[in-house]
PDB file of C-alpha atoms in Angstrom:
ATOM      1  CA  GLY A 202     -14.812   7.973 -16.896  1.00 67.00           C
ATOM      2  CA  ALA A 203     -15.266   4.366 -16.751  1.00 81.00           C
ATOM      3  CA  VAL A 204     -18.579   3.334 -15.823  1.00 91.00           C
ATOM      4  CA  VAL A 205     -19.835   0.154 -13.365  1.00 94.00           C
ATOM      5  CA  SER A 206     -23.405  -1.036 -13.437  1.00 96.00           C
ATOM      6  CA  GLN A 207     -25.108  -3.151 -11.189  1.00 97.00           C
ATOM      7  CA  HIS A 208     -28.376  -5.108 -11.725  1.00 97.00           C
ATOM      8  CA  PRO A 209     -30.554  -5.115  -9.997  1.00 97.00           C
ATOM      9  CA  SER A 210     -30.445  -2.048  -8.121  1.00 96.00           C
ATOM     10  CA  TRP A 211     -33.139  -3.145  -5.510  1.00 96.00           C
ATOM     11  CA  VAL A 212     -34.255  -6.688  -4.780  1.00 97.00           C
ATOM     12  CA  ILE A 213     -36.508  -7.974  -2.161  1.00 97.00           C
ATOM     13  CA  CYS A 214     -36.558 -11.805  -1.845  1.00 96.00           C
ATOM     14  CA  LYS A 215     -38.010 -14.333   0.719  1.00 96.00           C
ATOM     15  CA  SER A 216     -35.740 -15.795   3.582  1.00 97.00           C
ATOM     16  CA  GLY A 217     -34.329 -19.186   2.016  1.00 96.00           C
ATOM     17  CA  THR A 218     -34.234 -18.320  -1.696  1.00 97.00           C
ATOM     18  CA  SER A 219     -31.103 -17.184  -3.664  1.00 97.00           C
ATOM     19  CA  VAL A 220     -30.498 -13.728  -5.327  1.00 97.00           C
ATOM     20  CA  LYS A 221     -27.888 -12.921  -8.237  1.00 97.00           C
ATOM     21  CA  ILE A 222     -26.095  -9.374  -8.100  1.00 98.00           C
ATOM     22  CA  GLU A 223     -24.291  -8.733 -11.258  1.00 97.00           C
ATOM     23  CA  CYS A 224     -21.305  -6.372 -12.046  1.00 96.00           C
ATOM     24  CA  ARG A 225     -20.565  -4.914 -15.084  1.00 95.00           C
ATOM     25  CA  SER A 226     -17.891  -2.922 -16.461  1.00 93.00           C
ATOM     26  CA  LEU A 227     -19.665  -1.078 -19.216  1.00 93.00           C
ATOM     27  CA  ASP A 228     -16.545   0.552 -21.088  1.00 88.00           C
ATOM     28  CA  PHE A 229     -13.293  -1.498 -20.020  1.00 87.00           C
ATOM     29  CA  GLN A 230     -11.974  -4.422 -18.777  1.00 87.00           C
ATOM     30  CA  ALA A 231     -11.882  -5.315 -15.567  1.00 87.00           C
ATOM     31  CA  THR A 232      -8.856  -7.847 -14.766  1.00 84.00           C
ATOM     32  CA  THR A 233     -10.313  -7.475 -11.000  1.00 89.00           C
ATOM     33  CA  MET A 234     -13.530  -7.234  -9.364  1.00 92.00           C
ATOM     34  CA  PHE A 235     -14.402  -6.230  -5.901  1.00 94.00           C
ATOM     35  CA  TRP A 236     -17.465  -6.589  -3.863  1.00 96.00           C
ATOM     36  CA  TYR A 237     -18.193  -4.930  -0.813  1.00 96.00           C
ATOM     37  CA  ARG A 238     -21.131  -4.948   1.968  1.00 97.00           C
ATOM     38  CA  GLN A 239     -22.094  -2.247   3.632  1.00 96.00           C
ATOM     39  CA  PHE A 240     -25.194  -2.288   6.990  1.00 94.00           C
ATOM     40  CA  PRO A 241     -27.036   0.612   7.432  1.00 91.00           C
ATOM     41  CA  LYS A 242     -25.168   3.475   9.094  1.00 90.00           C
ATOM     42  CA  GLN A 243     -22.052   1.637   9.041  1.00 94.00           C
ATOM     43  CA  SER A 244     -19.150   1.414   6.647  1.00 95.00           C
ATOM     44  CA  LEU A 245     -18.049  -0.711   3.439  1.00 95.00           C
ATOM     45  CA  MET A 246     -16.404  -4.445   4.523  1.00 94.00           C
ATOM     46  CA  LEU A 247     -14.243  -5.685   1.582  1.00 94.00           C
ATOM     47  CA  MET A 248     -16.262  -9.410   1.227  1.00 96.00           C
ATOM     48  CA  ALA A 249     -14.194 -10.914  -1.844  1.00 94.00           C
ATOM     49  CA  THR A 250     -11.713 -10.080  -4.346  1.00 92.00           C
ATOM     50  CA  SER A 251     -12.393 -11.506  -7.879  1.00 90.00           C
ATOM     51  CA  ASN A 252     -10.055 -12.231 -10.535  1.00 85.00           C
ATOM     52  CA  GLU A 253     -11.184 -12.761 -14.237  1.00 82.00           C
ATOM     53  CA  GLY A 254     -11.086 -16.792 -14.710  1.00 81.00           C
ATOM     54  CA  SER A 255     -10.155 -17.654 -11.289  1.00 83.00           C
ATOM     55  CA  LYS A 256     -11.402 -18.217  -7.959  1.00 87.00           C
ATOM     56  CA  ALA A 257     -12.527 -15.039  -5.523  1.00 91.00           C
ATOM     57  CA  THR A 258     -10.367 -14.670  -2.358  1.00 92.00           C
ATOM     58  CA  TYR A 259     -12.731 -14.321   0.103  1.00 95.00           C
ATOM     59  CA  GLU A 260     -12.079 -12.027   3.332  1.00 93.00           C
ATOM     60  CA  GLN A 261     -11.667 -13.623   6.471  1.00 93.00           C
ATOM     61  CA  GLY A 262     -15.413 -14.309   8.110  1.00 94.00           C
ATOM     62  CA  VAL A 263     -17.023 -14.210   4.648  1.00 95.00           C
ATOM     63  CA  GLU A 264     -18.953 -17.590   3.819  1.00 94.00           C
ATOM     64  CA  LYS A 265     -17.527 -18.314   0.537  1.00 93.00           C
ATOM     65  CA  ASP A 266     -20.075 -21.113   0.188  1.00 94.00           C
ATOM     66  CA  LYS A 267     -23.039 -18.862   0.700  1.00 96.00           C
ATOM     67  CA  PHE A 268     -21.776 -15.535  -1.025  1.00 97.00           C
ATOM     68  CA  LEU A 269     -21.011 -17.395  -4.813  1.00 96.00           C
ATOM     69  CA  ILE A 270     -18.905 -15.073  -6.817  1.00 94.00           C
ATOM     70  CA  ASN A 271     -18.035 -15.862 -10.705  1.00 91.00           C
ATOM     71  CA  HIS A 272     -16.082 -13.713 -12.516  1.00 88.00           C
ATOM     72  CA  ALA A 273     -16.670 -15.490 -16.243  1.00 82.00           C
ATOM     73  CA  SER A 274     -15.452 -11.941 -18.613  1.00 89.00           C
ATOM     74  CA  LEU A 275     -13.435  -9.258 -18.381  1.00 88.00           C
ATOM     75  CA  THR A 276     -16.824  -7.053 -18.018  1.00 92.00           C
ATOM     76  CA  LEU A 277     -19.013  -9.409 -15.695  1.00 94.00           C
ATOM     77  CA  SER A 278     -19.015 -10.303 -12.165  1.00 94.00           C
ATOM     78  CA  THR A 279     -21.664 -12.329 -10.100  1.00 96.00           C
ATOM     79  CA  LEU A 280     -22.534 -12.304  -6.438  1.00 97.00           C
ATOM     80  CA  THR A 281     -25.295 -15.171  -5.617  1.00 97.00           C
ATOM     81  CA  VAL A 282     -26.121 -14.916  -2.282  1.00 97.00           C
ATOM     82  CA  THR A 283     -27.542 -18.021  -1.326  1.00 97.00           C
ATOM     83  CA  SER A 284     -30.188 -19.199   1.021  1.00 96.00           C
ATOM     84  CA  ALA A 285     -30.369 -16.098   2.406  1.00 97.00           C
ATOM     85  CA  HIS A 286     -31.580 -14.830   5.150  1.00 96.00           C
ATOM     86  CA  PRO A 287     -32.594 -11.577   6.911  1.00 96.00           C
ATOM     87  CA  GLU A 288     -29.597 -10.879   8.446  1.00 96.00           C
ATOM     88  CA  ASP A 289     -27.800 -10.981   4.883  1.00 96.00           C
ATOM     89  CA  SER A 290     -30.225  -8.087   3.872  1.00 97.00           C
ATOM     90  CA  SER A 291     -27.553  -4.834   3.350  1.00 97.00           C
ATOM     91  CA  PHE A 292     -26.109  -2.833   0.208  1.00 97.00           C
ATOM     92  CA  TYR A 293     -23.599  -4.641  -1.843  1.00 98.00           C
ATOM     93  CA  ILE A 294     -21.729  -2.263  -3.989  1.00 97.00           C
ATOM     94  CA  CYS A 295     -18.665  -3.866  -6.655  1.00 96.00           C
ATOM     95  CA  SER A 296     -15.724  -2.300  -7.935  1.00 94.00           C
ATOM     96  CA  ALA A 297     -13.876  -2.635 -10.901  1.00 91.00           C
ATOM     97  CA  ARG A 298      -9.822  -2.223 -11.269  1.00 86.00           C
ATOM     98  CA  SER A 299      -8.676  -2.143 -15.571  1.00 76.00           C
ATOM     99  CA  GLY A 300      -5.657  -4.058 -15.835  1.00 67.00           C
ATOM    100  CA  ILE A 301      -4.230  -0.607 -17.395  1.00 63.00           C
ATOM    101  CA  GLY A 302      -4.060   1.658 -14.834  1.00 60.00           C
ATOM    102  CA  ASN A 303      -4.681   1.437 -11.283  1.00 64.00           C
ATOM    103  CA  GLU A 304      -8.093   3.240 -10.713  1.00 74.00           C
ATOM    104  CA  GLN A 305     -10.597   1.632  -9.269  1.00 82.00           C
ATOM    105  CA  PHE A 306     -14.454   2.377 -10.170  1.00 89.00           C
ATOM    106  CA  PHE A 307     -18.058   1.649  -8.193  1.00 93.00           C
ATOM    107  CA  GLY A 308     -20.709   0.462  -9.314  1.00 95.00           C
ATOM    108  CA  PRO A 309     -24.114   2.266  -7.507  1.00 96.00           C
ATOM    109  CA  GLY A 310     -24.935  -0.311  -5.501  1.00 96.00           C
ATOM    110  CA  THR A 311     -27.361  -3.064  -4.775  1.00 97.00           C
ATOM    111  CA  ARG A 312     -29.762  -3.217  -2.065  1.00 97.00           C
ATOM    112  CA  LEU A 313     -30.955  -6.626  -0.457  1.00 97.00           C
ATOM    113  CA  THR A 314     -33.988  -6.839   1.577  1.00 97.00           C
ATOM    114  CA  VAL A 315     -34.474 -10.271   2.775  1.00 97.00           C
ATOM    115  CA  LEU A 316     -37.667 -10.781   4.316  1.00 96.00           C
TER     116      LEU A 316
ATOM    117  CA  ALA B  16      -2.439  -4.451   9.004  1.00 77.00           C
ATOM    118  CA  GLN B  17      -4.051  -1.409   7.480  1.00 87.00           C
ATOM    119  CA  LYS B  18      -6.646   0.727   9.448  1.00 94.00           C
ATOM    120  CA  VAL B  19      -8.335   3.716   8.645  1.00 97.00           C
ATOM    121  CA  THR B  20     -10.105   6.171  11.596  1.00 97.00           C
ATOM    122  CA  GLN B  21     -12.456   8.875  11.367  1.00 97.00           C
ATOM    123  CA  ALA B  22     -13.102   9.304  15.315  1.00 95.00           C
ATOM    124  CA  GLN B  23     -15.979  11.908  13.802  1.00 97.00           C
ATOM    125  CA  THR B  24     -19.432   9.854  13.595  1.00 96.00           C
ATOM    126  CA  GLU B  25     -21.626  13.036  12.788  1.00 97.00           C
ATOM    127  CA  ILE B  26     -21.099  16.384  12.239  1.00 98.00           C
ATOM    128  CA  SER B  27     -23.843  18.934  11.755  1.00 97.00           C
ATOM    129  CA  VAL B  28     -22.858  22.966  10.656  1.00 97.00           C
ATOM    130  CA  VAL B  29     -24.586  25.655   9.624  1.00 97.00           C
ATOM    131  CA  GLU B  30     -24.521  26.373   5.751  1.00 97.00           C
ATOM    132  CA  LYS B  31     -21.018  28.782   4.965  1.00 97.00           C
ATOM    133  CA  GLU B  32     -19.407  27.640   7.546  1.00 97.00           C
ATOM    134  CA  ASP B  33     -16.042  25.701   6.739  1.00 98.00           C
ATOM    135  CA  VAL B  34     -16.110  22.126   8.283  1.00 98.00           C
ATOM    136  CA  THR B  35     -13.090  19.761   8.837  1.00 98.00           C
ATOM    137  CA  LEU B  36     -12.995  15.893   8.478  1.00 98.00           C
ATOM    138  CA  ASP B  37     -10.300  13.975   9.851  1.00 98.00           C
ATOM    139  CA  CYS B  38      -9.189  10.715   8.966  1.00 98.00           C
ATOM    140  CA  VAL B  39      -6.330   9.503  10.028  1.00 98.00           C
ATOM    141  CA  TYR B  40      -4.156   5.708   8.778  1.00 97.00           C
ATOM    142  CA  GLU B  41      -2.275   3.102   9.890  1.00 96.00           C
ATOM    143  CA  THR B  42       0.000   1.109   7.485  1.00 93.00           C
ATOM    144  CA  ARG B  43       3.002  -0.583   7.267  1.00 89.00           C
ATOM    145  CA  ASP B  44       3.975   0.144   3.709  1.00 87.00           C
ATOM    146  CA  THR B  45       5.518   2.949   2.531  1.00 87.00           C
ATOM    147  CA  THR B  46       4.102   2.820  -1.139  1.00 87.00           C
ATOM    148  CA  TYR B  47       0.348   3.183  -0.520  1.00 89.00           C
ATOM    149  CA  TYR B  48      -3.008   5.624  -2.023  1.00 89.00           C
ATOM    150  CA  LEU B  49      -5.465   7.396   0.009  1.00 93.00           C
ATOM    151  CA  PHE B  50      -8.735   8.448  -1.093  1.00 94.00           C
ATOM    152  CA  TRP B  51     -12.245  10.575   0.025  1.00 96.00           C
ATOM    153  CA  TYR B  52     -15.674   9.475  -1.068  1.00 96.00           C
ATOM    154  CA  LYS B  53     -18.509  11.210  -0.863  1.00 96.00           C
ATOM    155  CA  GLN B  54     -21.672   8.820  -0.354  1.00 96.00           C
ATOM    156  CA  PRO B  55     -25.208  10.531  -0.691  1.00 95.00           C
ATOM    157  CA  PRO B  56     -28.058   9.020   0.202  1.00 91.00           C
ATOM    158  CA  SER B  57     -28.572   7.441  -2.947  1.00 90.00           C
ATOM    159  CA  GLY B  58     -25.743   5.336  -1.977  1.00 92.00           C
ATOM    160  CA  GLU B  59     -23.387   6.013  -4.914  1.00 92.00           C
ATOM    161  CA  LEU B  60     -19.883   6.808  -3.612  1.00 93.00           C
ATOM    162  CA  VAL B  61     -18.737   9.721  -5.256  1.00 92.00           C
ATOM    163  CA  PHE B  62     -14.868   9.540  -5.971  1.00 91.00           C
ATOM    164  CA  LEU B  63     -13.600  12.958  -4.497  1.00 94.00           C
ATOM    165  CA  ILE B  64      -9.427  12.396  -4.380  1.00 92.00           C
ATOM    166  CA  ARG B  65      -6.917  10.177  -4.534  1.00 90.00           C
ATOM    167  CA  ARG B  66      -3.173  10.793  -3.254  1.00 90.00           C
ATOM    168  CA  ASN B  67      -0.199   8.788  -3.070  1.00 87.00           C
ATOM    169  CA  SER B  68       2.126   8.302  -0.581  1.00 90.00           C
ATOM    170  CA  PHE B  69       4.904  10.303  -1.766  1.00 89.00           C
ATOM    171  CA  ASP B  70       2.923  13.301  -2.355  1.00 86.00           C
ATOM    172  CA  GLU B  71       2.503  15.656   0.392  1.00 85.00           C
ATOM    173  CA  GLN B  72       1.098  18.109  -1.318  1.00 85.00           C
ATOM    174  CA  ASN B  73      -1.751  20.116  -0.378  1.00 87.00           C
ATOM    175  CA  GLU B  74      -4.566  19.946  -2.934  1.00 89.00           C
ATOM    176  CA  ILE B  75      -7.362  22.237  -3.521  1.00 90.00           C
ATOM    177  CA  SER B  76     -10.439  21.863  -5.444  1.00 91.00           C
ATOM    178  CA  GLY B  77     -13.200  24.143  -5.678  1.00 95.00           C
ATOM    179  CA  ARG B  78     -14.409  24.390  -1.880  1.00 96.00           C
ATOM    180  CA  TYR B  79     -12.624  21.029  -1.122  1.00 97.00           C
ATOM    181  CA  SER B  80      -9.057  20.862   0.128  1.00 96.00           C
ATOM    182  CA  TRP B  81      -6.800  17.923   1.421  1.00 96.00           C
ATOM    183  CA  ASN B  82      -4.310  18.520   4.193  1.00 96.00           C
ATOM    184  CA  PHE B  83      -1.741  14.881   3.672  1.00 96.00           C
ATOM    185  CA  GLN B  84       0.822  14.892   6.827  1.00 95.00           C
ATOM    186  CA  LYS B  85       2.873  11.724   6.965  1.00 93.00           C
ATOM    187  CA  SER B  86       4.487  12.564   9.799  1.00 93.00           C
ATOM    188  CA  THR B  87       0.745  12.375  11.684  1.00 95.00           C
ATOM    189  CA  SER B  88      -0.411   9.410   9.339  1.00 96.00           C
ATOM    190  CA  SER B  89      -3.273  11.853   8.470  1.00 97.00           C
ATOM    191  CA  PHE B  90      -5.470  12.977   5.164  1.00 97.00           C
ATOM    192  CA  ASN B  91      -7.922  15.875   6.678  1.00 97.00           C
ATOM    193  CA  PHE B  92     -10.447  16.892   3.891  1.00 97.00           C
ATOM    194  CA  THR B  93     -11.906  20.774   4.165  1.00 98.00           C
ATOM    195  CA  ILE B  94     -15.022  22.022   2.947  1.00 98.00           C
ATOM    196  CA  THR B  95     -15.142  25.907   2.888  1.00 97.00           C
ATOM    197  CA  ALA B  96     -18.239  27.616   2.528  1.00 97.00           C
ATOM    198  CA  SER B  97     -20.349  24.122   3.139  1.00 97.00           C
ATOM    199  CA  GLN B  98     -23.388  24.302   1.176  1.00 97.00           C
ATOM    200  CA  VAL B  99     -27.163  22.181   2.066  1.00 96.00           C
ATOM    201  CA  VAL B 100     -25.446  19.920  -1.252  1.00 96.00           C
ATOM    202  CA  ASP B 101     -22.679  18.825   1.093  1.00 97.00           C
ATOM    203  CA  SER B 102     -24.381  17.045   3.317  1.00 97.00           C
ATOM    204  CA  ALA B 103     -23.576  13.115   2.876  1.00 97.00           C
ATOM    205  CA  VAL B 104     -21.773  10.775   4.332  1.00 97.00           C
ATOM    206  CA  TYR B 105     -18.040  10.705   3.640  1.00 98.00           C
ATOM    207  CA  PHE B 106     -15.400   8.411   4.045  1.00 97.00           C
ATOM    208  CA  CYS B 107     -11.329   7.962   4.288  1.00 97.00           C
ATOM    209  CA  ALA B 108      -9.855   5.034   2.743  1.00 95.00           C
ATOM    210  CA  LEU B 109      -6.828   3.158   2.395  1.00 94.00           C
ATOM    211  CA  SER B 110      -5.089   1.314  -0.995  1.00 89.00           C
ATOM    212  CA  GLU B 111      -1.815  -0.679  -0.054  1.00 78.00           C
ATOM    213  CA  ARG B 112       0.313  -2.183  -3.161  1.00 67.00           C
ATOM    214  CA  PRO B 113      -1.110   0.318  -5.326  1.00 55.00           C
ATOM    215  CA  TRP B 114       1.167  -1.372  -8.066  1.00 54.00           C
ATOM    216  CA  GLY B 115      -0.133  -4.792  -8.741  1.00 54.00           C
ATOM    217  CA  GLY B 116      -1.643  -7.083  -5.877  1.00 55.00           C
ATOM    218  CA  ALA B 117      -5.359  -6.655  -4.684  1.00 56.00           C
ATOM    219  CA  GLN B 118      -5.281  -3.543  -4.549  1.00 74.00           C
ATOM    220  CA  LYS B 119      -7.832  -3.519  -1.438  1.00 82.00           C
ATOM    221  CA  LEU B 120      -9.315  -0.351  -0.382  1.00 89.00           C
ATOM    222  CA  VAL B 121      -9.733   0.228   3.295  1.00 92.00           C
ATOM    223  CA  PHE B 122     -12.423   2.031   4.490  1.00 95.00           C
ATOM    224  CA  GLY B 123     -13.040   4.597   7.712  1.00 97.00           C
ATOM    225  CA  GLN B 124     -16.279   4.498   9.570  1.00 96.00           C
ATOM    226  CA  GLY B 125     -17.802   7.358   7.844  1.00 97.00           C
ATOM    227  CA  THR B 126     -18.397  10.631   8.570  1.00 98.00           C
ATOM    228  CA  ARG B 127     -21.751  11.963   8.113  1.00 97.00           C
ATOM    229  CA  LEU B 128     -22.260  15.657   7.502  1.00 98.00           C
ATOM    230  CA  THR B 129     -25.354  17.780   7.782  1.00 97.00           C
ATOM    231  CA  ILE B 130     -25.140  20.918   6.747  1.00 97.00           C
ATOM    232  CA  ASN B 131     -28.215  22.991   7.515  1.00 96.00           C
ATOM    233  CA  PRO B 132     -29.683  26.087   6.220  1.00 94.00           C
TER     234      PRO B 132
END
């Protein structure tokens, strides 16, 4: 089956720094990638949808200047949390959808802890 | 707007018992997909099933079965003869406009299932 990887799997950073998370589709081309956030013991909430080569579409309440998303190629999307604060600590999960089918494949997630 | 409700926040049963996880959804679309995912402590989502809105047949896969009822907008999940390894958080999700469009997934709140030995 299709494989989606995320890097890093976990990261600890100081408040005020920026953190970049990568999401890669390893064996298929992803025309659309999604970024979700999951706080402890809560559900997954969609943050944004990104299509290759175009600007991401952010969900209501998600600051686009804080969560920068780049989908520069058909196999890579990045999420940069700028000037991270402790309240940004969360589990970030990406998913990727190929242009051929309608399956959405999830990455293993990245656990971000901001001190 | 679409919405998925999993009213059971936590369920705890003894091993070998059968357990049903409830999922109720709301959507104005006539074409949509419903999903179940398992999230073990590692955090990675494990895909269990996808069902489109035109297929109301129940499905069985080993100890897992799903009951889709459009009349009550429900898509319930039953584990038969539960095992300790079934302990996880289970999410029900809905996707509208599966053919083209953004195909965003809307997740329910999740049900934390604990199977005790």
